[in-house]
Structures are given as C-alpha cells and as structure tokens.
Amino acid sequence: MKNLKLKAARAAMDLSQQELADAVHVSRQTVNAMEKGDYNPSIRLCLSICKVLGKTLDELFWEE
Amino acid sequence: MDARMWGFLTGIFLTAVVVAVSSYVRRRKRAKSGEIWDDSFDERQQAARGKAFEAAFFTLLFYLLVNAAVIKIAGIWAQPGVDGVMGIFISIGVFGIICIRSDAFMTLREKPKTYLLLFGLVVLIQTMASVDSLHTFTTDGLLNWNLLSPVCGVLFLILMASLLLKMRRDRLTDGDDI
C-alpha cells in the first residue's frame, strides 16, 4: 500500500526524495520504495524520518 | 610458468595497484575537503543484496549439479578449472543483475556512470584479449582458458546493458517523484 502520508509530509517541507534520503542516510530509491509501499522500513529508519519531517510515528506510518 | 600465467598474475597485480592508489588518492582528497563519504549500503539495499547472494549461491549449486551430470553422461567438455570459472561467472552475473534491478548494486554515494565506465573498460579489454586468441578456444577437443575472456566480456556487457536499462526505467518512472 502506498504511503501517501510520507509523501505529503515530505512535499510539505519542500524536500525532494534525494534530500530526504541524504538526511536519513539512505538511497533515493529506498525513499521512493517506501512511498510506493514496496519496502517496509525498520523502526530505526522510521524514527529518523519522523525526526527530519517533524512528525510522529503514528502520523506517518500508522494505517487507519 | 608459461606466458599466459605471467599475464594473468600481472593483470591481478596491476589491478590491485590501481585500486589501492585510486582509493588512497580519493581518501586524501576527501580528508582535505572535510567531506563525509558514506561507502555503505542502506538497510533496504542490504536486504536486497542478501537475496541476490542467495540467488547467486543457488545458481552456482545448480550449475555444479548440471555440470556434474553432463560430465557423467557426455564426458569432460572443458579443461580443468574452466568449467568452474564459467560457473562463477554465471553466478556473478545473477548477483549483479538482481542487485542492479533492485537498486542495491552501488553504495549510497556511488554514481552509475562510474560503473558504466568500469564495465565498458572491462568489455574493451576482454574483447581485445579475445581477438588475440581467436580460433584457439579448444585444446584437444576441450574448451580452454582462452574462452574465458569472451565469456567475461559478455558478462560485463550484460551487466552494462542491465545498468543502462535500469537508469532508463528510473528516468521514465521516477521523474515526477524526485
């Protein structure tokens, strides 16, 4: 399932996939795969992304 | 030791020297500029590489099984060692293609163009080596070591084509997401 919340949060901060990837030390393709729902990140990576985007885990990764 | 073995050892030695010198120069350059260089794979890439290693391992096992069956049924078809190296080439090819397809071939900071250049160089060198030994791919009816140059060239040509296709597909599908 696509993670549209992650994509929206990234876009809201005006970050490209590459910029977010650089901030959390992963490849751009990994960010792309997470947004497409092709890859489930580890909790450590989720936390790094939350810190960079200023969101909580629930806001970005909890599925309703 | 014959001329072929000297050439083989010289090639390995020169490659080691080139790699050592280039990595030393790069490290010094980065240290001077204070640049932080990440030569690691991220967690998705590590998982993808694990799957690629698994596929390559089972490919090699399958190849060895088939090779043993062929030798048992039809007899020896290559000089000692040649069939083994062919199996290694095939499994390296499987590993490389899976890694390239899953964006796990290069570390975080490496650029595809560097690898395209490197692969192109290997293809060129192996093509030159193959032309040199053309028409002498068999000895006493068995495939010999000369055959490994064109096989290696084809392997890197396939890896190069996979990388180019992947780069093209990324441009087409990810263009609006970047």
Short mmCIF file of C-alpha atoms in Angstrom, two decimals:
data_model
loop_
_atom_site.label_atom_id
_atom_site.label_comp_id
_atom_site.label_asym_id
_atom_site.label_seq_id
_atom_site.Cartn_x
_atom_site.Cartn_y
_atom_site.Cartn_z
CA MET A 1 0.00 0.00 0.00
CA LYS A 2 1.34 3.45 -0.93
CA ASN A 3 2.48 5.67 1.92
CA LEU A 4 0.86 8.92 0.83
CA LYS A 5 1.32 10.44 4.31
CA LEU A 6 5.06 10.21 3.98
CA LYS A 7 5.00 11.70 0.50
CA ALA A 8 2.71 14.52 1.63
CA ALA A 9 4.86 15.31 4.69
CA ARG A 10 7.98 15.38 2.54
CA ALA A 11 6.31 17.63 -0.03
CA ALA A 12 5.02 19.91 2.73
CA MET A 13 8.60 20.51 3.85
CA ASP A 14 9.56 21.11 0.22
CA LEU A 15 12.06 18.26 0.27
CA SER A 16 12.92 16.12 -2.72
CA GLN A 17 13.30 12.36 -2.32
CA GLN A 18 17.05 12.81 -2.66
CA GLU A 19 17.15 15.48 0.08
CA LEU A 20 15.16 13.32 2.49
CA ALA A 21 17.33 10.33 1.59
CA ASP A 22 20.51 12.31 2.31
CA ALA A 23 19.09 13.47 5.65
CA VAL A 24 18.37 9.93 6.84
CA HIS A 25 21.39 8.27 5.13
CA VAL A 26 19.56 6.01 2.70
CA SER A 27 19.40 5.94 -1.09
CA ARG A 28 16.77 7.89 -3.04
CA GLN A 29 15.44 4.59 -4.32
CA THR A 30 14.76 3.49 -0.74
CA VAL A 31 12.66 6.61 -0.07
CA ASN A 32 10.89 6.01 -3.37
CA ALA A 33 10.22 2.36 -2.43
CA MET A 34 8.78 3.40 0.96
CA GLU A 35 6.45 5.94 -0.64
CA LYS A 36 5.33 3.38 -3.19
CA GLY A 37 4.77 0.82 -0.43
CA ASP A 38 7.33 -1.57 -1.90
CA TYR A 39 9.53 -1.54 1.20
CA ASN A 40 8.73 -1.66 4.93
CA PRO A 41 11.41 0.33 6.76
CA SER A 42 12.90 -0.64 10.12
CA ILE A 43 11.75 1.21 13.24
CA ARG A 44 15.12 2.96 13.35
CA LEU A 45 14.66 4.36 9.85
CA CYS A 46 11.05 5.33 10.61
CA LEU A 47 12.25 7.30 13.65
CA SER A 48 14.94 9.06 11.60
CA ILE A 49 12.38 10.08 9.01
CA CYS A 50 9.96 11.30 11.69
CA LYS A 51 12.69 13.46 13.24
CA VAL A 52 13.61 15.02 9.90
CA LEU A 53 9.98 15.67 8.91
CA GLY A 54 8.88 16.77 12.41
CA LYS A 55 6.11 14.18 12.63
CA THR A 56 5.26 11.29 14.96
CA LEU A 57 5.37 7.63 14.01
CA ASP A 58 1.56 7.50 14.08
CA GLU A 59 1.24 10.46 11.77
CA LEU A 60 3.50 8.95 9.13
CA PHE A 61 3.27 5.19 9.46
CA TRP A 62 0.06 4.18 11.23
CA GLU A 63 -2.52 2.74 8.86
CA GLU A 64 -6.13 3.58 9.73
CA MET B 1 55.29 -20.75 -15.51
CA ASP B 2 54.08 -20.00 -19.05
CA ALA B 3 53.40 -16.57 -20.60
CA ARG B 4 49.64 -16.87 -20.00
CA MET B 5 50.10 -17.36 -16.27
CA TRP B 6 52.54 -14.43 -16.10
CA GLY B 7 49.97 -12.29 -17.90
CA PHE B 8 47.26 -13.44 -15.51
CA LEU B 9 49.35 -12.60 -12.42
CA THR B 10 50.48 -9.27 -13.88
CA GLY B 11 46.83 -8.35 -14.53
CA ILE B 12 45.85 -9.12 -10.93
CA PHE B 13 48.86 -7.21 -9.56
CA LEU B 14 48.23 -4.13 -11.73
CA THR B 15 44.51 -4.12 -10.82
CA ALA B 16 45.41 -4.24 -7.11
CA VAL B 17 47.88 -1.36 -7.56
CA VAL B 18 45.35 0.77 -9.49
CA VAL B 19 42.61 0.15 -6.89
CA ALA B 20 44.95 0.87 -3.96
CA VAL B 21 46.35 4.08 -5.47
CA SER B 22 42.94 5.42 -6.60
CA SER B 23 41.32 4.74 -3.21
CA TYR B 24 44.29 6.37 -1.42
CA VAL B 25 44.03 9.46 -3.62
CA ARG B 26 40.26 9.66 -3.07
CA ARG B 27 40.62 9.28 0.70
CA ARG B 28 43.25 12.03 0.86
CA LYS B 29 41.11 14.32 -1.31
CA ARG B 30 38.08 13.78 0.93
CA ALA B 31 40.11 14.23 4.12
CA LYS B 32 41.43 17.57 2.84
CA SER B 33 37.97 18.84 1.88
CA GLY B 34 36.43 17.55 5.14
CA GLU B 35 33.80 15.71 3.13
CA ILE B 36 31.98 12.85 4.85
CA TRP B 37 31.85 9.91 2.48
CA ASP B 38 29.35 7.14 3.05
CA ASP B 39 30.57 3.92 1.42
CA SER B 40 27.83 1.80 2.96
CA PHE B 41 24.58 0.27 1.77
CA ASP B 42 21.32 1.22 3.45
CA GLU B 43 19.04 -1.35 5.11
CA ARG B 44 16.87 -1.99 2.02
CA GLN B 45 19.96 -2.42 -0.13
CA GLN B 46 21.50 -4.86 2.39
CA ALA B 47 18.32 -6.95 2.37
CA ALA B 48 18.20 -6.90 -1.44
CA ARG B 49 21.87 -7.89 -1.65
CA GLY B 50 21.19 -10.77 0.73
CA LYS B 51 18.54 -12.07 -1.66
CA ALA B 52 20.91 -11.60 -4.59
CA PHE B 53 23.65 -13.55 -2.78
CA GLU B 54 21.14 -16.33 -2.10
CA ALA B 55 20.09 -16.47 -5.75
CA ALA B 56 23.73 -16.49 -6.91
CA PHE B 57 24.59 -19.24 -4.43
CA PHE B 58 21.77 -21.50 -5.60
CA THR B 59 22.58 -20.73 -9.24
CA LEU B 60 26.13 -21.92 -8.61
CA LEU B 61 24.87 -25.07 -6.86
CA PHE B 62 22.51 -25.80 -9.76
CA TYR B 63 25.28 -25.19 -12.29
CA LEU B 64 27.64 -27.57 -10.45
CA LEU B 65 24.91 -30.22 -10.38
CA VAL B 66 24.19 -29.86 -14.10
CA ASN B 67 27.92 -29.78 -14.89
CA ALA B 68 28.48 -32.98 -12.92
CA ALA B 69 25.58 -34.65 -14.77
CA VAL B 70 26.92 -33.53 -18.18
CA ILE B 71 30.41 -34.83 -17.36
CA LYS B 72 28.95 -38.14 -16.19
CA ILE B 73 26.77 -38.55 -19.30
CA ALA B 74 28.77 -36.91 -22.11
CA GLY B 75 32.27 -36.74 -20.67
CA ILE B 76 34.60 -33.84 -19.89
CA TRP B 77 33.88 -30.79 -22.07
CA ALA B 78 36.42 -28.28 -20.75
CA GLN B 79 39.93 -28.17 -19.37
CA PRO B 80 40.21 -28.48 -15.57
CA GLY B 81 39.13 -25.23 -13.91
CA VAL B 82 37.46 -23.71 -16.98
CA ASP B 83 34.04 -25.17 -16.18
CA GLY B 84 34.33 -23.97 -12.57
CA VAL B 85 35.22 -20.40 -13.57
CA MET B 86 32.30 -20.40 -16.04
CA GLY B 87 30.01 -21.26 -13.12
CA ILE B 88 31.49 -18.43 -11.07
CA PHE B 89 30.89 -16.01 -13.98
CA ILE B 90 27.27 -17.13 -14.28
CA SER B 91 26.60 -16.72 -10.55
CA ILE B 92 28.34 -13.30 -10.51
CA GLY B 93 26.08 -12.32 -13.42
CA VAL B 94 22.97 -13.41 -11.50
CA PHE B 95 24.11 -11.47 -8.42
CA GLY B 96 24.91 -8.35 -10.45
CA ILE B 97 21.65 -8.31 -12.40
CA ILE B 98 19.49 -8.80 -9.28
CA CYS B 99 21.40 -6.08 -7.43
CA ILE B 100 21.09 -3.66 -10.34
CA ARG B 101 17.36 -4.36 -10.74
CA SER B 102 16.75 -3.76 -7.03
CA ASP B 103 18.92 -0.62 -6.78
CA ALA B 104 21.37 -2.36 -4.49
CA PHE B 105 24.47 -2.52 -6.67
CA MET B 106 26.06 0.77 -5.71
CA THR B 107 26.65 2.28 -2.29
CA LEU B 108 24.85 5.45 -1.28
CA ARG B 109 27.27 7.85 -2.92
CA GLU B 110 28.41 5.91 -5.95
CA LYS B 111 27.33 7.01 -9.40
CA PRO B 112 26.11 4.66 -12.17
CA LYS B 113 28.34 6.44 -14.70
CA THR B 114 31.45 5.28 -12.81
CA TYR B 115 30.31 1.67 -13.14
CA LEU B 116 29.32 2.11 -16.79
CA LEU B 117 32.84 3.34 -17.47
CA LEU B 118 34.38 0.48 -15.50
CA PHE B 119 32.21 -2.16 -17.20
CA GLY B 120 32.96 -0.64 -20.59
CA LEU B 121 36.68 -0.81 -19.86
CA VAL B 122 36.43 -4.49 -18.88
CA VAL B 123 34.43 -5.28 -22.05
CA LEU B 124 37.05 -3.47 -24.15
CA ILE B 125 39.99 -5.27 -22.53
CA GLN B 126 38.30 -8.66 -22.79
CA THR B 127 37.37 -8.03 -26.42
CA MET B 128 41.00 -7.21 -27.21
CA ALA B 129 42.14 -10.34 -25.36
CA SER B 130 39.54 -12.42 -27.24
CA VAL B 131 40.61 -11.13 -30.66
CA ASP B 132 44.19 -12.04 -29.77
CA SER B 133 43.23 -15.63 -29.01
CA LEU B 134 40.53 -16.03 -31.70
CA HIS B 135 40.05 -19.54 -33.11
CA THR B 136 42.02 -21.13 -30.28
CA PHE B 137 39.20 -21.76 -27.86
CA THR B 138 39.73 -25.51 -27.80
CA THR B 139 42.64 -27.77 -26.95
CA ASP B 140 42.37 -31.47 -27.80
CA GLY B 141 38.61 -31.06 -28.23
CA LEU B 142 38.14 -29.40 -24.83
CA LEU B 143 37.21 -25.76 -24.21
CA ASN B 144 40.27 -23.98 -22.85
CA TRP B 145 41.11 -20.91 -20.75
CA ASN B 146 41.11 -18.64 -23.85
CA LEU B 147 37.33 -18.91 -23.89
CA LEU B 148 37.04 -17.17 -20.53
CA SER B 149 37.99 -13.77 -21.99
CA PRO B 150 34.96 -13.52 -24.33
CA VAL B 151 32.70 -15.04 -21.65
CA CYS B 152 33.89 -12.41 -19.15
CA GLY B 153 33.38 -9.70 -21.80
CA VAL B 154 29.81 -10.89 -22.44
CA LEU B 155 29.12 -11.00 -18.68
CA PHE B 156 30.15 -7.36 -18.24
CA LEU B 157 28.30 -6.38 -21.41
CA ILE B 158 25.12 -7.86 -19.90
CA LEU B 159 25.75 -6.02 -16.61
CA MET B 160 26.31 -2.80 -18.56
CA ALA B 161 23.07 -3.29 -20.51
CA SER B 162 21.18 -4.02 -17.26
CA LEU B 163 22.52 -0.83 -15.70
CA LEU B 164 21.58 1.24 -18.76
CA LEU B 165 18.07 -0.26 -18.84
CA LYS B 166 17.66 0.40 -15.11
CA MET B 167 18.79 4.02 -15.48
CA ARG B 168 16.36 4.50 -18.38
CA ARG B 169 13.47 2.91 -16.45
CA ASP B 170 14.22 5.10 -13.41
CA ARG B 171 14.15 8.21 -15.56
CA LEU B 172 10.78 7.21 -17.02
CA THR B 173 9.03 6.08 -13.83
CA ASP B 174 10.51 8.26 -11.09
CA GLY B 175 10.77 11.53 -12.95
CA ASP B 176 7.92 13.27 -11.15
CA ASP B 177 8.76 11.85 -7.72
CA ILE B 178 12.28 13.23 -7.39
#
